[in-house]
mmCIF file of C-alpha atoms in Angstrom:
data_model
loop_
_atom_site.group_PDB
_atom_site.id
_atom_site.type_symbol
_atom_site.label_atom_id
_atom_site.label_comp_id
_atom_site.label_asym_id
_atom_site.label_seq_id
_atom_site.Cartn_x
_atom_site.Cartn_y
_atom_site.Cartn_z
ATOM 1 C CA UNK A 113 111.522 76.758 67.458
ATOM 2 C CA UNK A 114 114.418 74.311 68.125
ATOM 3 C CA UNK A 115 116.831 77.240 67.817
ATOM 4 C CA UNK A 116 119.543 75.883 70.145
ATOM 5 C CA UNK A 117 119.375 72.316 68.824
ATOM 6 C CA UNK A 118 119.356 73.442 65.198
ATOM 7 C CA UNK A 119 122.376 75.683 65.746
ATOM 8 C CA UNK A 120 124.448 72.973 67.436
ATOM 9 C CA UNK A 121 123.637 70.240 64.913
ATOM 10 C CA UNK A 122 124.378 72.732 62.131
ATOM 11 C CA UNK A 123 127.841 73.327 63.627
ATOM 12 C CA UNK A 124 128.505 69.569 63.649
ATOM 13 C CA UNK A 125 127.750 69.265 59.932
ATOM 14 C CA UNK A 126 129.835 72.333 59.102
ATOM 15 C CA UNK A 127 132.854 70.623 60.638
ATOM 16 C CA UNK A 128 132.153 67.438 58.689
ATOM 17 C CA UNK A 129 131.678 69.283 55.400
ATOM 18 C CA UNK A 130 135.211 70.699 55.689
ATOM 19 C CA UNK A 131 136.678 67.213 55.351
ATOM 20 C CA UNK A 132 137.377 65.575 51.998
ATOM 21 C CA UNK A 133 136.302 62.172 53.265
ATOM 22 C CA UNK A 134 134.976 60.654 56.450
ATOM 23 C CA UNK A 135 136.557 58.074 58.733
ATOM 24 C CA UNK A 136 135.054 56.068 61.557
ATOM 25 C CA UNK A 137 136.722 58.463 63.986
ATOM 26 C CA UNK A 138 135.043 61.456 62.289
ATOM 27 C CA UNK A 139 131.630 59.796 62.520
ATOM 28 C CA UNK A 140 132.132 58.871 66.186
ATOM 29 C CA UNK A 141 133.126 62.439 67.064
ATOM 30 C CA UNK A 142 130.134 63.842 65.145
ATOM 31 C CA UNK A 143 127.783 61.454 66.958
ATOM 32 C CA UNK A 144 129.297 62.481 70.291
ATOM 33 C CA UNK A 145 128.539 66.127 69.496
ATOM 34 C CA UNK A 146 125.016 65.276 68.311
ATOM 35 C CA UNK A 147 124.435 63.241 71.492
ATOM 36 C CA UNK A 148 125.476 66.199 73.662
ATOM 37 C CA UNK A 149 123.272 68.559 71.647
ATOM 38 C CA UNK A 150 120.231 66.301 72.082
ATOM 39 C CA UNK A 151 120.823 65.842 75.819
ATOM 40 C CA UNK A 152 121.191 69.605 76.278
ATOM 41 C CA UNK A 153 117.876 69.949 74.403
ATOM 42 C CA UNK A 154 116.300 67.792 77.166
ATOM 43 C CA UNK A 155 115.668 64.810 74.902
ATOM 44 C CA UNK A 156 115.026 61.503 76.676
ATOM 45 C CA UNK A 157 118.291 59.582 77.284
ATOM 46 C CA UNK A 158 116.969 56.299 75.844
ATOM 47 C CA UNK A 159 115.768 58.094 72.701
ATOM 48 C CA UNK A 160 119.172 59.778 72.309
ATOM 49 C CA UNK A 161 121.062 56.486 72.615
ATOM 50 C CA UNK A 162 118.845 54.702 70.096
ATOM 51 C CA UNK A 163 118.962 57.608 67.658
ATOM 52 C CA UNK A 164 122.759 58.048 67.651
ATOM 53 C CA UNK A 165 123.274 54.280 67.497
ATOM 54 C CA UNK A 166 121.103 53.942 64.364
ATOM 55 C CA UNK A 167 122.720 56.966 62.673
ATOM 56 C CA UNK A 168 126.243 55.696 63.439
ATOM 57 C CA UNK A 169 125.441 52.203 62.134
ATOM 58 C CA UNK A 170 124.070 53.570 58.856
ATOM 59 C CA UNK A 171 126.813 56.199 58.474
ATOM 60 C CA UNK A 172 129.657 53.677 58.777
ATOM 61 C CA UNK A 173 128.653 51.716 55.690
ATOM 62 C CA UNK A 174 131.083 51.721 52.777
ATOM 63 C CA UNK A 175 128.420 53.348 50.586
ATOM 64 C CA UNK A 176 128.599 56.476 52.766
ATOM 65 C CA UNK A 177 132.306 56.585 53.669
ATOM 66 C CA UNK A 178 133.496 55.988 50.091
ATOM 67 C CA UNK A 179 131.062 58.337 48.390
ATOM 68 C CA UNK A 180 132.089 61.683 46.883
ATOM 69 C CA UNK A 181 129.695 63.549 49.213
ATOM 70 C CA UNK A 182 129.771 61.623 52.510
ATOM 71 C CA UNK A 183 128.563 64.560 54.640
ATOM 72 C CA UNK A 184 125.420 64.923 52.538
ATOM 73 C CA UNK A 185 124.737 61.218 53.045
ATOM 74 C CA UNK A 186 125.088 61.632 56.818
ATOM 75 C CA UNK A 187 122.726 64.628 56.791
ATOM 76 C CA UNK A 188 120.200 62.534 54.850
ATOM 77 C CA UNK A 189 120.502 59.712 57.393
ATOM 78 C CA UNK A 190 120.052 62.116 60.334
ATOM 79 C CA UNK A 191 116.997 63.634 58.627
ATOM 80 C CA UNK A 192 115.423 60.198 58.120
ATOM 81 C CA UNK A 193 116.110 59.118 61.708
ATOM 82 C CA UNK A 194 114.791 62.398 63.143
ATOM 83 C CA UNK A 195 111.631 61.911 61.095
ATOM 84 C CA UNK A 196 111.333 58.371 62.465
ATOM 85 C CA UNK A 197 111.524 59.392 66.146
ATOM 86 C CA UNK A 198 109.013 62.197 65.500
ATOM 87 C CA UNK A 199 106.527 59.646 64.217
ATOM 88 C CA UNK A 200 107.373 58.903 60.580
ATOM 89 C CA UNK A 201 104.312 60.119 58.685
ATOM 90 C CA UNK A 202 101.571 62.608 59.461
ATOM 91 C CA UNK A 203 98.843 61.416 61.833
ATOM 92 C CA UNK A 204 95.443 62.943 61.043
ATOM 93 C CA UNK A 205 92.158 63.106 62.946
ATOM 94 C CA UNK A 206 90.081 59.934 62.688
ATOM 95 C CA UNK A 207 86.331 60.639 62.338
ATOM 96 C CA UNK A 208 83.645 58.354 63.740
ATOM 97 C CA UNK A 209 81.653 56.044 61.494
ATOM 98 C CA UNK A 210 78.769 58.520 61.470
ATOM 99 C CA UNK A 211 78.686 62.210 62.493
ATOM 100 C CA UNK A 212 79.046 63.913 64.817
ATOM 101 C CA UNK A 213 82.570 62.767 65.655
ATOM 102 C CA UNK A 214 83.759 63.706 69.145
ATOM 103 C CA UNK A 215 87.173 65.183 69.922
ATOM 104 C CA UNK A 216 87.952 65.412 73.632
ATOM 105 C CA UNK A 217 90.764 67.652 74.928
ATOM 106 C CA UNK A 218 92.483 66.704 78.198
ATOM 107 C CA UNK A 219 95.528 67.968 80.065
ATOM 108 C CA UNK A 220 96.961 69.856 83.025
ATOM 109 C CA UNK A 221 95.803 73.267 84.205
ATOM 110 C CA UNK A 222 97.328 76.052 82.140
ATOM 111 C CA UNK A 223 98.348 73.878 79.182
ATOM 112 C CA UNK A 224 96.145 75.891 76.807
ATOM 113 C CA UNK A 225 93.135 73.602 76.247
ATOM 114 C CA UNK A 226 90.516 76.341 75.901
ATOM 115 C CA UNK A 227 92.401 78.363 73.274
ATOM 116 C CA UNK A 228 93.388 75.112 71.537
ATOM 117 C CA UNK A 229 89.694 74.115 71.360
ATOM 118 C CA UNK A 230 88.951 77.368 69.516
ATOM 119 C CA UNK A 231 91.942 76.861 67.218
ATOM 120 C CA UNK A 232 90.746 73.345 66.391
ATOM 121 C CA UNK A 233 87.279 74.691 65.607
ATOM 122 C CA UNK A 234 88.805 77.125 63.108
ATOM 123 C CA UNK A 235 91.060 74.406 61.660
ATOM 124 C CA UNK A 236 88.082 72.085 61.138
ATOM 125 C CA UNK A 237 86.012 74.826 59.507
ATOM 126 C CA UNK A 238 88.832 75.627 57.081
ATOM 127 C CA UNK A 239 88.968 71.955 56.122
ATOM 128 C CA UNK A 240 85.259 71.977 55.290
ATOM 129 C CA UNK A 241 83.920 70.612 58.596
ATOM 130 C CA UNK A 242 81.336 72.113 60.937
ATOM 131 C CA UNK A 243 82.407 72.142 64.582
ATOM 132 C CA UNK A 244 80.559 72.659 67.859
ATOM 133 C CA UNK A 245 82.718 73.772 70.787
ATOM 134 C CA UNK A 246 81.675 72.464 74.211
ATOM 135 C CA UNK A 247 82.561 74.266 77.450
ATOM 136 C CA UNK A 248 82.818 71.361 79.914
ATOM 137 C CA UNK A 249 85.316 73.014 82.279
ATOM 138 C CA UNK A 250 83.027 73.924 85.193
ATOM 139 C CA UNK A 251 85.716 74.464 87.828
ATOM 140 C CA UNK A 252 88.081 77.091 86.430
ATOM 141 C CA UNK A 253 86.665 80.616 86.883
ATOM 142 C CA UNK A 254 85.638 82.210 83.579
ATOM 143 C CA UNK A 255 86.570 79.104 81.552
ATOM 144 C CA UNK A 256 83.064 78.887 80.083
ATOM 145 C CA UNK A 257 82.971 82.624 79.327
ATOM 146 C CA UNK A 258 86.397 82.420 77.664
ATOM 147 C CA UNK A 259 85.293 79.733 75.219
ATOM 148 C CA UNK A 260 82.026 81.573 74.490
ATOM 149 C CA UNK A 261 83.963 84.770 73.664
ATOM 150 C CA UNK A 262 86.411 82.870 71.435
ATOM 151 C CA UNK A 263 83.501 81.175 69.663
ATOM 152 C CA UNK A 264 81.860 84.533 68.943
ATOM 153 C CA UNK A 265 85.112 85.974 67.612
ATOM 154 C CA UNK A 266 85.540 83.060 65.199
ATOM 155 C CA UNK A 267 81.824 82.635 64.456
ATOM 156 C CA UNK A 268 81.839 79.044 65.745
ATOM 157 C CA UNK A 269 78.866 77.765 67.828
ATOM 158 C CA UNK A 270 79.565 77.006 71.498
ATOM 159 C CA UNK A 271 77.488 74.804 73.807
ATOM 160 C CA UNK A 272 77.687 76.253 77.314
ATOM 161 C CA UNK A 273 75.574 75.663 80.408
ATOM 162 C CA UNK A 274 75.462 76.910 83.988
ATOM 163 C CA UNK A 275 78.637 76.345 85.993
ATOM 164 C CA UNK A 276 76.658 74.191 88.436
ATOM 165 C CA UNK A 277 75.943 71.579 85.751
ATOM 166 C CA UNK A 278 78.041 68.412 85.765
ATOM 167 C CA UNK A 279 80.494 67.776 82.883
ATOM 168 C CA UNK A 280 78.719 64.511 81.978
ATOM 169 C CA UNK A 281 75.335 66.257 81.663
ATOM 170 C CA UNK A 282 76.848 69.090 79.625
ATOM 171 C CA UNK A 283 78.412 66.577 77.247
ATOM 172 C CA UNK A 284 75.180 64.591 76.863
ATOM 173 C CA UNK A 285 73.253 67.755 75.971
ATOM 174 C CA UNK A 286 76.041 68.861 73.626
ATOM 175 C CA UNK A 287 75.741 65.667 71.555
ATOM 176 C CA UNK A 288 72.020 66.334 71.050
ATOM 177 C CA UNK A 289 72.669 69.948 70.075
ATOM 178 C CA UNK A 290 75.381 68.890 67.623
ATOM 179 C CA UNK A 291 72.858 66.669 65.853
ATOM 180 C CA UNK A 292 70.416 69.586 65.631
ATOM 181 C CA UNK A 293 73.132 71.824 64.137
ATOM 182 C CA UNK A 294 74.316 69.046 61.785
ATOM 183 C CA UNK A 295 77.819 69.481 63.196
ATOM 184 C CA UNK A 296 80.420 67.014 61.953
ATOM 185 C CA UNK A 297 82.767 67.444 64.952
ATOM 186 C CA UNK A 298 82.242 68.152 68.655
ATOM 187 C CA UNK A 299 85.320 69.673 70.333
ATOM 188 C CA UNK A 300 85.092 69.284 74.120
ATOM 189 C CA UNK A 301 87.142 71.494 76.444
ATOM 190 C CA UNK A 302 87.502 69.591 79.751
ATOM 191 C CA UNK A 303 88.805 70.831 83.066
ATOM 192 C CA UNK A 304 92.556 70.816 83.646
ATOM 193 C CA UNK A 305 93.609 68.215 86.176
ATOM 194 C CA UNK A 306 96.705 66.623 87.670
ATOM 195 C CA UNK A 307 97.368 63.079 86.495
ATOM 196 C CA UNK A 308 97.991 62.068 90.144
ATOM 197 C CA UNK A 309 94.498 63.179 91.229
ATOM 198 C CA UNK A 310 92.567 59.892 91.114
ATOM 199 C CA UNK A 311 89.147 61.461 91.726
ATOM 200 C CA UNK A 312 89.464 63.941 88.853
ATOM 201 C CA UNK A 313 90.928 61.301 86.551
ATOM 202 C CA UNK A 314 87.921 59.078 87.299
ATOM 203 C CA UNK A 315 85.642 61.979 86.341
ATOM 204 C CA UNK A 316 87.487 62.202 83.021
ATOM 205 C CA UNK A 317 86.935 58.488 82.422
ATOM 206 C CA UNK A 318 83.194 58.979 83.121
ATOM 207 C CA UNK A 319 83.020 61.850 80.612
ATOM 208 C CA UNK A 320 84.769 59.663 78.046
ATOM 209 C CA UNK A 321 82.172 56.903 78.568
ATOM 210 C CA UNK A 322 79.362 59.374 77.884
ATOM 211 C CA UNK A 323 80.972 60.889 74.793
ATOM 212 C CA UNK A 324 82.532 57.765 73.240
ATOM 213 C CA UNK A 325 85.073 60.050 71.473
ATOM 214 C CA UNK A 326 86.889 59.022 68.334
ATOM 215 C CA UNK A 327 89.778 61.301 69.388
ATOM 216 C CA UNK A 328 91.188 61.935 72.882
ATOM 217 C CA UNK A 329 93.952 64.506 72.518
ATOM 218 C CA UNK A 330 96.297 65.548 75.313
ATOM 219 C CA UNK A 331 97.184 69.244 75.208
ATOM 220 C CA UNK A 332 100.670 69.575 76.660
ATOM 221 C CA UNK A 333 103.105 72.468 77.065
ATOM 222 C CA UNK A 334 106.179 71.723 74.914
ATOM 223 C CA UNK A 335 108.342 73.992 77.057
ATOM 224 C CA UNK A 336 108.082 71.632 80.054
ATOM 225 C CA UNK A 337 110.419 69.124 78.370
ATOM 226 C CA UNK A 338 110.616 65.689 80.010
ATOM 227 C CA UNK A 339 107.782 66.571 82.399
ATOM 228 C CA UNK A 340 105.510 66.705 79.335
ATOM 229 C CA UNK A 341 106.589 63.149 78.485
ATOM 230 C CA UNK A 342 105.776 61.901 81.998
ATOM 231 C CA UNK A 343 102.365 63.611 81.930
ATOM 232 C CA UNK A 344 101.594 62.022 78.545
ATOM 233 C CA UNK A 345 102.503 58.551 79.860
ATOM 234 C CA UNK A 346 100.192 58.942 82.883
ATOM 235 C CA UNK A 347 97.217 60.292 80.911
ATOM 236 C CA UNK A 348 97.644 57.584 78.292
ATOM 237 C CA UNK A 349 97.655 54.804 80.894
ATOM 238 C CA UNK A 350 94.590 56.144 82.752
ATOM 239 C CA UNK A 351 92.421 57.587 79.984
ATOM 240 C CA UNK A 352 93.789 56.220 76.712
ATOM 241 C CA UNK A 353 95.033 58.847 74.260
ATOM 242 C CA UNK A 354 94.761 58.864 70.481
ATOM 243 C CA UNK A 355 97.014 61.866 69.928
ATOM 244 C CA UNK A 356 98.917 64.839 71.305
ATOM 245 C CA UNK A 357 98.878 68.592 70.745
ATOM 246 C CA UNK A 358 102.096 70.390 71.679
ATOM 247 C CA UNK A 359 101.466 74.033 72.596
ATOM 248 C CA UNK A 360 103.966 76.921 72.868
ATOM 249 C CA UNK A 361 106.226 75.370 70.236
ATOM 250 C CA UNK A 362 107.183 78.868 69.076
ATOM 251 C CA UNK A 363 108.809 79.488 72.459
ATOM 252 C CA UNK A 364 110.575 76.114 72.755
ATOM 253 C CA UNK A 365 114.204 76.664 71.751
ATOM 254 C CA UNK A 366 115.244 73.169 72.916
ATOM 255 C CA UNK A 367 112.650 70.720 71.597
ATOM 256 C CA UNK A 368 113.082 67.910 74.125
ATOM 257 C CA UNK A 369 109.368 67.159 74.440
ATOM 258 C CA UNK A 370 108.706 66.983 70.702
ATOM 259 C CA UNK A 371 111.696 64.710 70.093
ATOM 260 C CA UNK A 372 110.950 62.368 72.997
ATOM 261 C CA UNK A 373 107.218 62.108 73.504
ATOM 262 C CA UNK A 374 106.327 60.028 70.419
ATOM 263 C CA UNK A 375 109.056 57.428 70.998
ATOM 264 C CA UNK A 376 108.442 57.091 74.736
ATOM 265 C CA UNK A 377 104.623 57.021 74.763
ATOM 266 C CA UNK A 378 103.842 55.612 71.318
ATOM 267 C CA UNK A 379 101.129 58.279 70.973
ATOM 268 C CA UNK A 380 101.339 60.345 67.750
ATOM 269 C CA UNK A 381 101.626 64.147 67.743
ATOM 270 C CA UNK A 382 98.765 65.521 65.627
ATOM 271 C CA UNK A 383 99.058 69.305 66.007
ATOM 272 C CA UNK A 384 101.399 71.936 67.362
ATOM 273 C CA UNK A 385 100.567 75.414 68.595
ATOM 274 C CA UNK A 386 102.887 78.090 67.214
ATOM 275 C CA UNK A 387 101.437 81.267 68.708
ATOM 276 C CA UNK A 388 98.524 82.903 70.495
ATOM 277 C CA UNK A 389 96.408 83.774 67.437
ATOM 278 C CA UNK A 390 93.478 81.588 66.426
ATOM 279 C CA UNK A 391 95.187 80.404 63.238
ATOM 280 C CA UNK A 392 98.470 79.561 65.020
ATOM 281 C CA UNK A 393 97.830 75.815 64.933
ATOM 282 C CA UNK A 394 99.721 73.623 62.481
ATOM 283 C CA UNK A 395 99.187 70.018 61.518
ATOM 284 C CA UNK A 396 102.236 68.038 62.662
ATOM 285 C CA UNK A 397 104.434 66.758 59.825
ATOM 286 C CA UNK A 398 107.505 64.870 61.166
ATOM 287 C CA UNK A 399 109.493 65.201 57.919
ATOM 288 C CA UNK A 400 108.898 68.955 57.706
ATOM 289 C CA UNK A 401 109.939 69.482 61.323
ATOM 290 C CA UNK A 402 113.097 67.438 60.750
ATOM 291 C CA UNK A 403 113.943 69.721 57.837
ATOM 292 C CA UNK A 404 113.505 72.797 60.055
ATOM 293 C CA UNK A 405 115.774 71.344 62.748
ATOM 294 C CA UNK A 406 118.497 70.689 60.160
ATOM 295 C CA UNK A 407 118.156 74.191 58.671
ATOM 296 C CA UNK A 408 116.649 72.901 55.418
ATOM 297 C CA UNK A 409 113.535 75.047 55.759
ATOM 298 C CA UNK A 410 109.940 74.012 55.226
ATOM 299 C CA UNK A 411 108.643 75.377 51.939
ATOM 300 C CA UNK A 412 105.453 73.275 51.936
ATOM 301 C CA UNK A 413 104.218 74.801 55.202
ATOM 302 C CA UNK A 414 105.214 78.274 53.980
ATOM 303 C CA UNK A 415 103.219 77.767 50.767
ATOM 304 C CA UNK A 416 100.206 76.597 52.785
ATOM 305 C CA UNK A 417 100.415 79.718 54.970
ATOM 306 C CA UNK A 418 100.548 81.939 51.879
ATOM 307 C CA UNK A 419 97.554 80.196 50.308
ATOM 308 C CA UNK A 420 95.493 80.736 53.490
ATOM 309 C CA UNK A 421 96.311 84.454 53.735
ATOM 310 C CA UNK A 422 96.895 85.809 50.242
ATOM 311 C CA UNK A 423 93.976 86.418 47.888
ATOM 312 C CA UNK A 424 94.837 85.040 44.437
ATOM 313 C CA UNK A 425 93.149 87.884 42.528
ATOM 314 C CA UNK A 426 95.038 90.432 44.638
ATOM 315 C CA UNK A 427 98.327 88.585 43.969
ATOM 316 C CA UNK A 428 97.706 88.673 40.207
ATOM 317 C CA UNK A 429 96.927 92.387 40.432
ATOM 318 C CA UNK A 430 100.230 92.986 42.267
ATOM 319 C CA UNK A 431 102.100 90.984 39.634
ATOM 320 C CA UNK A 432 100.550 93.127 36.888
ATOM 321 C CA UNK A 433 101.522 96.337 38.713
ATOM 322 C CA UNK A 434 105.118 95.158 39.084
ATOM 323 C CA UNK A 435 105.325 94.312 35.387
ATOM 324 C CA UNK A 436 103.912 97.691 34.331
ATOM 325 C CA UNK A 437 105.934 99.714 36.884
ATOM 326 C CA UNK A 438 102.773 101.048 38.603
ATOM 327 C CA UNK A 439 103.555 99.471 41.979
ATOM 328 C CA UNK A 440 103.477 102.216 44.662
ATOM 329 C CA UNK A 441 103.976 102.617 48.436
ATOM 330 C CA UNK A 442 100.313 101.818 49.154
ATOM 331 C CA UNK A 443 100.756 98.466 47.415
ATOM 332 C CA UNK A 444 103.969 97.876 49.373
ATOM 333 C CA UNK A 445 102.099 98.550 52.641
ATOM 334 C CA UNK A 446 99.418 96.036 51.667
ATOM 335 C CA UNK A 447 102.102 93.445 50.969
ATOM 336 C CA UNK A 448 103.660 94.001 54.401
ATOM 337 C CA UNK A 449 100.230 93.610 56.002
ATOM 338 C CA UNK A 450 99.735 90.300 54.173
ATOM 339 C CA UNK A 451 103.126 89.048 55.392
ATOM 340 C CA UNK A 452 102.298 90.079 58.961
ATOM 341 C CA UNK A 453 99.172 87.897 58.879
ATOM 342 C CA UNK A 454 101.354 84.836 58.243
ATOM 343 C CA UNK A 455 103.279 85.247 61.531
ATOM 344 C CA UNK A 456 106.537 86.778 62.661
ATOM 345 C CA UNK A 457 109.422 87.290 60.237
ATOM 346 C CA UNK A 458 111.503 84.938 62.386
ATOM 347 C CA UNK A 459 109.020 82.082 61.896
ATOM 348 C CA UNK A 460 108.810 82.708 58.152
ATOM 349 C CA UNK A 461 112.594 82.747 57.727
ATOM 350 C CA UNK A 462 112.794 79.415 59.564
ATOM 351 C CA UNK A 463 110.867 77.907 56.669
ATOM 352 C CA UNK A 464 113.122 79.255 53.897
ATOM 353 C CA UNK A 465 115.975 76.866 52.967
ATOM 354 C CA UNK A 466 119.446 78.330 53.271
ATOM 355 C CA UNK A 467 118.595 81.454 55.245
ATOM 356 C CA UNK A 468 116.868 80.026 58.326
ATOM 357 C CA UNK A 469 119.987 80.840 60.389
ATOM 358 C CA UNK A 470 119.321 84.543 59.764
ATOM 359 C CA UNK A 471 116.166 84.331 61.868
ATOM 360 C CA UNK A 472 118.263 83.939 65.015
ATOM 361 C CA UNK A 473 119.651 87.440 64.535
ATOM 362 C CA UNK A 474 116.316 89.127 63.876
ATOM 363 C CA UNK A 475 113.913 90.519 66.477
ATOM 364 C CA UNK A 476 110.352 89.143 66.601
#
């Protein structure tokens, strides 16, 4: 994630850290390198200009240039400005005034809406909510069956009807079923559609009128860069979005979409997909992502992953075995299996401050 951008920005700060003090010329050269790195990462030109301008203005103050650690001040400024263009603070799901709240997923074909719907169902259950998944994609072959299978695997109820049923009817029936199940959230998987297809976009507007959703989230492929930004602008203007979910973030070495989409569209990023597994969905924290880009790690997310996977009683038992020298190869195997559940070693190293650069030299 952000491998190329992180490496290039890291090189810029290494050069700055070798200097005893900073001059205006040093700052200008650093900003030139950062600008090139962001443009190569497919970040929107307007966003790049505004970002480097704000960093340069703040970095050229006497407080920074005359300090004993000017490079650290510049890194802090870059971190704060990166956090700002990513959205500032975390944006969470907004429930309706009374349950069930409706979350509607929209997007292009192949963006990953169906698997994201299942991931959201699992995320909501882990946060103490009860979700009902709704298969409202009646055009893609096997879309309904896919969501039903995913629901069974995760033990999450799915409302599915015959493929001949209309999306509006399916959604109306789903709301009634959600009330019967006492579900707190309805997650609706809609059909993928092009934003330039007026007929299909009108159908989406009709579905929205029936559901009256509290959340309309666009599922967009992060690896498509500036195209993702254009798609988000079109969907927002025609349907009205409350948030974004960036998928395939684990395969996006550049990061142009993530760093542009919030500033250009004004729509907050709420989640990011980091893999194919059902639990590979992370809440989007701008400050944590900024830390990862700058090689500072992300210990809070790592701790959260550990808490989800590792059983506390088992951890205490392992600690006792280590203290009493009774730890054996079977215990070591169990530890490796626990680590594997948290994701690839590369992703875990990205979250550890100081050694995230090692992940670039390790296989998945």
